[in-house]
Short mmCIF file of C-alpha atoms in Angstrom, two decimals:
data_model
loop_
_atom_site.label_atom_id
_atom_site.label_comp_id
_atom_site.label_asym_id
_atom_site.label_seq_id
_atom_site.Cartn_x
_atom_site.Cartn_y
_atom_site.Cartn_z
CA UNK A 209 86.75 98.08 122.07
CA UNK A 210 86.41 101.50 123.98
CA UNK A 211 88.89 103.02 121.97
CA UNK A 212 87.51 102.38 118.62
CA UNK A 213 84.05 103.62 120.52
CA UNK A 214 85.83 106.78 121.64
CA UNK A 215 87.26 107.21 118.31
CA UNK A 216 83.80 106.41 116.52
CA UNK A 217 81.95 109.10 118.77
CA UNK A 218 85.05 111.89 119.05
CA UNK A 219 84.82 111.61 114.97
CA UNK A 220 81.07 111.61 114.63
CA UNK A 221 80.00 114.04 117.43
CA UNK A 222 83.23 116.14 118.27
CA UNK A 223 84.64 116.33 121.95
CA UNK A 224 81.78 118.45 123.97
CA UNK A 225 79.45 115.82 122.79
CA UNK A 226 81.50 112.63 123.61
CA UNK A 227 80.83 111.71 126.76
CA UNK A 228 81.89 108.40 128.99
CA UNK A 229 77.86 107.39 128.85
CA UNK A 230 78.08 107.97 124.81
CA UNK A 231 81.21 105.69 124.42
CA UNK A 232 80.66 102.82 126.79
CA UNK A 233 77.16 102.43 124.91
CA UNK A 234 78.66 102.69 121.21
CA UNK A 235 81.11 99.83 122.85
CA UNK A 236 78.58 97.92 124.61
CA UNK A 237 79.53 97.78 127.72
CA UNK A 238 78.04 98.91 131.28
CA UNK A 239 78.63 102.54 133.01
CA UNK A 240 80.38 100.44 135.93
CA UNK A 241 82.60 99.01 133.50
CA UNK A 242 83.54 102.25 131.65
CA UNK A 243 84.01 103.45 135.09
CA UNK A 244 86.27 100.90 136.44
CA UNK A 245 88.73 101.66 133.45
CA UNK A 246 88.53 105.52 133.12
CA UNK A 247 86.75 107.09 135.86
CA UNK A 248 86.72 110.23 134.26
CA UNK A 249 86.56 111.96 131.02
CA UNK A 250 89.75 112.98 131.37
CA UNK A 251 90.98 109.63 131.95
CA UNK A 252 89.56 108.46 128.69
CA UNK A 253 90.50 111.39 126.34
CA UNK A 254 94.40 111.08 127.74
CA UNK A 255 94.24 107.31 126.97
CA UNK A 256 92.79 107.91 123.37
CA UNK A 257 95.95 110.27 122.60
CA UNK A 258 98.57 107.70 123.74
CA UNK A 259 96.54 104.62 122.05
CA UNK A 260 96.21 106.72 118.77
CA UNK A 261 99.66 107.76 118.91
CA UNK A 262 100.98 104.22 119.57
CA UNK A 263 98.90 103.20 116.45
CA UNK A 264 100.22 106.40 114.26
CA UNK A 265 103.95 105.58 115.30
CA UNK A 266 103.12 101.97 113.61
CA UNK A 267 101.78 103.31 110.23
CA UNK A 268 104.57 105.98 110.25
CA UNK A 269 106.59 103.14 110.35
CA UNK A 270 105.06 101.64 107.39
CA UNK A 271 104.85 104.96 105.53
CA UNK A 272 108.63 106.18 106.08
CA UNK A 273 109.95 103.48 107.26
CA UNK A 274 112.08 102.75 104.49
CA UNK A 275 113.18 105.48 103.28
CA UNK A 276 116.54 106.50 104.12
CA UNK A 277 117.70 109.54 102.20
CA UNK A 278 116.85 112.51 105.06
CA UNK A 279 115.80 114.84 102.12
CA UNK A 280 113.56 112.17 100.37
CA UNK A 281 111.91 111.25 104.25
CA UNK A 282 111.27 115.13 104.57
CA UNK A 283 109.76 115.27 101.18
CA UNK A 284 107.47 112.39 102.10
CA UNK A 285 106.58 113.42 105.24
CA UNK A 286 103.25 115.47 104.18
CA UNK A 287 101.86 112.73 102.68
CA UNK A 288 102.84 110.47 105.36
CA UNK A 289 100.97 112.61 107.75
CA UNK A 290 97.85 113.27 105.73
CA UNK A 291 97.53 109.75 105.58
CA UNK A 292 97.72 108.90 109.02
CA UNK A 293 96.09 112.35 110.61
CA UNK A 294 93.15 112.34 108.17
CA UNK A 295 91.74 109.54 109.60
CA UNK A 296 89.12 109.48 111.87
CA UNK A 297 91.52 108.77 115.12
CA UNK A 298 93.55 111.34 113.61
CA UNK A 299 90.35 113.78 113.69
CA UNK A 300 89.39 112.25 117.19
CA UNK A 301 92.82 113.28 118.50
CA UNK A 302 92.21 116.68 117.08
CA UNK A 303 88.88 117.07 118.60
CA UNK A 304 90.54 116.46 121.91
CA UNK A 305 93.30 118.67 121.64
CA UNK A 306 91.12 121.60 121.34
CA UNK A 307 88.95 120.07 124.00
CA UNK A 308 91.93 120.38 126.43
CA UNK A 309 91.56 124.46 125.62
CA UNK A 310 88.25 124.50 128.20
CA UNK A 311 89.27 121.58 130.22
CA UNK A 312 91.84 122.63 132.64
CA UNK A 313 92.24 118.68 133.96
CA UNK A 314 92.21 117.21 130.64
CA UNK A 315 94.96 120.20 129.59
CA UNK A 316 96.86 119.06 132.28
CA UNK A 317 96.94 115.50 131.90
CA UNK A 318 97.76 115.88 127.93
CA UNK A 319 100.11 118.33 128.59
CA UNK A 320 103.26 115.78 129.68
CA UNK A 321 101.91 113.43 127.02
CA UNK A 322 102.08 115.58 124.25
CA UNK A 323 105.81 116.92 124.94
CA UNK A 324 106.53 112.92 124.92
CA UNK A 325 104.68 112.28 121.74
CA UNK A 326 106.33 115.49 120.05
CA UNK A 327 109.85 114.19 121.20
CA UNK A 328 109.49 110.90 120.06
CA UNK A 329 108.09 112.28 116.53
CA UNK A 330 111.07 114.58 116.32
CA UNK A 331 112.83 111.21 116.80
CA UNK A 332 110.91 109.43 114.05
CA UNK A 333 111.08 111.97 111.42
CA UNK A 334 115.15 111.86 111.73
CA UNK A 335 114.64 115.74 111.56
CA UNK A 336 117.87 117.47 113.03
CA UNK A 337 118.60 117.14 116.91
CA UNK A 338 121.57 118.75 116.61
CA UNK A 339 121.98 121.87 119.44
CA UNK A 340 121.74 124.46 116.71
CA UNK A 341 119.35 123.03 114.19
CA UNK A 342 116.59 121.24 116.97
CA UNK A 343 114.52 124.22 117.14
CA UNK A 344 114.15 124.72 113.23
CA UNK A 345 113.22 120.88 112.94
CA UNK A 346 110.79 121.02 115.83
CA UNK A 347 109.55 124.34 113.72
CA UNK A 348 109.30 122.37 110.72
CA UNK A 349 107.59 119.12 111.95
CA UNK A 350 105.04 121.26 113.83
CA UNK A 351 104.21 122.93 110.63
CA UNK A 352 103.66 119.83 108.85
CA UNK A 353 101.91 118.30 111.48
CA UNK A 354 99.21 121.05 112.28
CA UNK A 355 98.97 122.17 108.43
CA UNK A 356 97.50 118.42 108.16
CA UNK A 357 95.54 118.66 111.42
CA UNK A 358 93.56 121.68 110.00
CA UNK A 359 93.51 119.97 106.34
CA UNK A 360 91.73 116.86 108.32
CA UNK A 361 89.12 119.09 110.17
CA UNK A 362 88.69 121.04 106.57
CA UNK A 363 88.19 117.40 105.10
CA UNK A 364 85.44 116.71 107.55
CA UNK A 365 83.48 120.36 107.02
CA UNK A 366 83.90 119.78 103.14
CA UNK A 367 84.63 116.28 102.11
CA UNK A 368 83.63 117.50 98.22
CA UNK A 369 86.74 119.00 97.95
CA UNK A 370 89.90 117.24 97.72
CA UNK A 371 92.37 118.18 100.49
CA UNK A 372 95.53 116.21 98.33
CA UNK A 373 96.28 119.82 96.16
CA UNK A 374 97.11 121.32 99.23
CA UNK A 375 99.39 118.22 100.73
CA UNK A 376 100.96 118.43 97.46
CA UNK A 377 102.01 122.16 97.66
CA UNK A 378 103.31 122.03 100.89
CA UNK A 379 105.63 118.90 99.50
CA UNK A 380 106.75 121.39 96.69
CA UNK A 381 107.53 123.94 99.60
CA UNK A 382 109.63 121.72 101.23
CA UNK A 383 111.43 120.92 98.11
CA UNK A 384 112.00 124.54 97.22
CA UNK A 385 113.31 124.97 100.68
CA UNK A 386 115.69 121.98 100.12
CA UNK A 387 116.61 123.22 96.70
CA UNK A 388 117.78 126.65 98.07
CA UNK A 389 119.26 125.29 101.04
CA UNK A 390 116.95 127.03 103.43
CA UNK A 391 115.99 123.56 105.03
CA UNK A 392 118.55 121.83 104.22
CA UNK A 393 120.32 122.07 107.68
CA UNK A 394 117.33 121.38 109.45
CA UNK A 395 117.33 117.40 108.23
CA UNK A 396 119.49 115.39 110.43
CA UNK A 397 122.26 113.41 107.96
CA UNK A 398 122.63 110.08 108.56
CA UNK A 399 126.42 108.98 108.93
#
């Protein structure tokens, strides 16, 4: 209930203007009772990451899940992540990771989280965790995954125009790299 409400209000009025009053009223519930689960801000926004990532980790699951050819995962992996990070918890996330810029407790508390949720994503995507090629895949997921964070906040400015060209390019990119053999030590091969 309040994380659908902090998702709901994150999406509709950004992170400044999401406040604990703002989300236990979208939910319904009373200021002590918001309070007695997150007494701060802080508390709330670091909760909405994990939640949202939990959830994300399930549909990534759903989206990848069965493919097992590393190149054809890679390949699908845009998509995958437009899907899931265009979405309004996707957005809400995003609005909170740039809140965590001016919040100095809120930076801190995500902080830990977010090297967690980055490891375990690195995990997911079956991207190279090899000693030599882990810090090309982390390069490569984090391009993927921030090239569809900024798509998602684009897609919220200007919902007229369609966002999917651009997912599609970088898929063709990541072909061409595969094709030439520029990324094609960077996927982990399954043995």
């Amino acid at each position: 209930m309040l994380l659908d409400a902090a998702v709901r209000c994150l999406h509709a009025h950004g992170y400044s203007a999401t406040t604990t009053m703002l989300v236990a009223e979208d939910a319904g519930v009373s200021r002590g009772a918001m309070l007695h689960q997150f007494r701060t801000k802080a508390d709330l926004m670091t909760f909405v990451v994990e939640a949202v990532f939990e959830q994300e980790v399930a549909a990534y699951g759903e989206l990848l899940g069965g493919i097992t050819d590393p190149a054809e995962r890679l390949l699908a992996y845009p998509e995958a992540v437009w899907t899931v990070l265009s979405r309004p918890s996707g957005v809400a996330v995003l609005e909170i990771l740039q809140g965590s810029r001016s919040d100095a407790t809120l930076r801190d508390m995500l902080e830990p989280v977010q090297a967690r949720i980055e490891q375990q994503a690195l995990a997911f995507t079956r991207l190279a965790q090899g000693d030599g090629r882990r810090e090309g895949a982390i390069a490569l997921m984090r391009l993927v995954v921030w090239a569809m964070r900024g798509l998602s906040i684009a897609d919220v400015l200007d919902p007229q125009h369609n966002m999917h060209g651009s997912v599609k390019l970088l898929k063709l990119l990541l072909r061409a790299g595969l094709e030439t053999g520029v990324l094609t030590a960077t996927i982990e091969k399954e043995g």
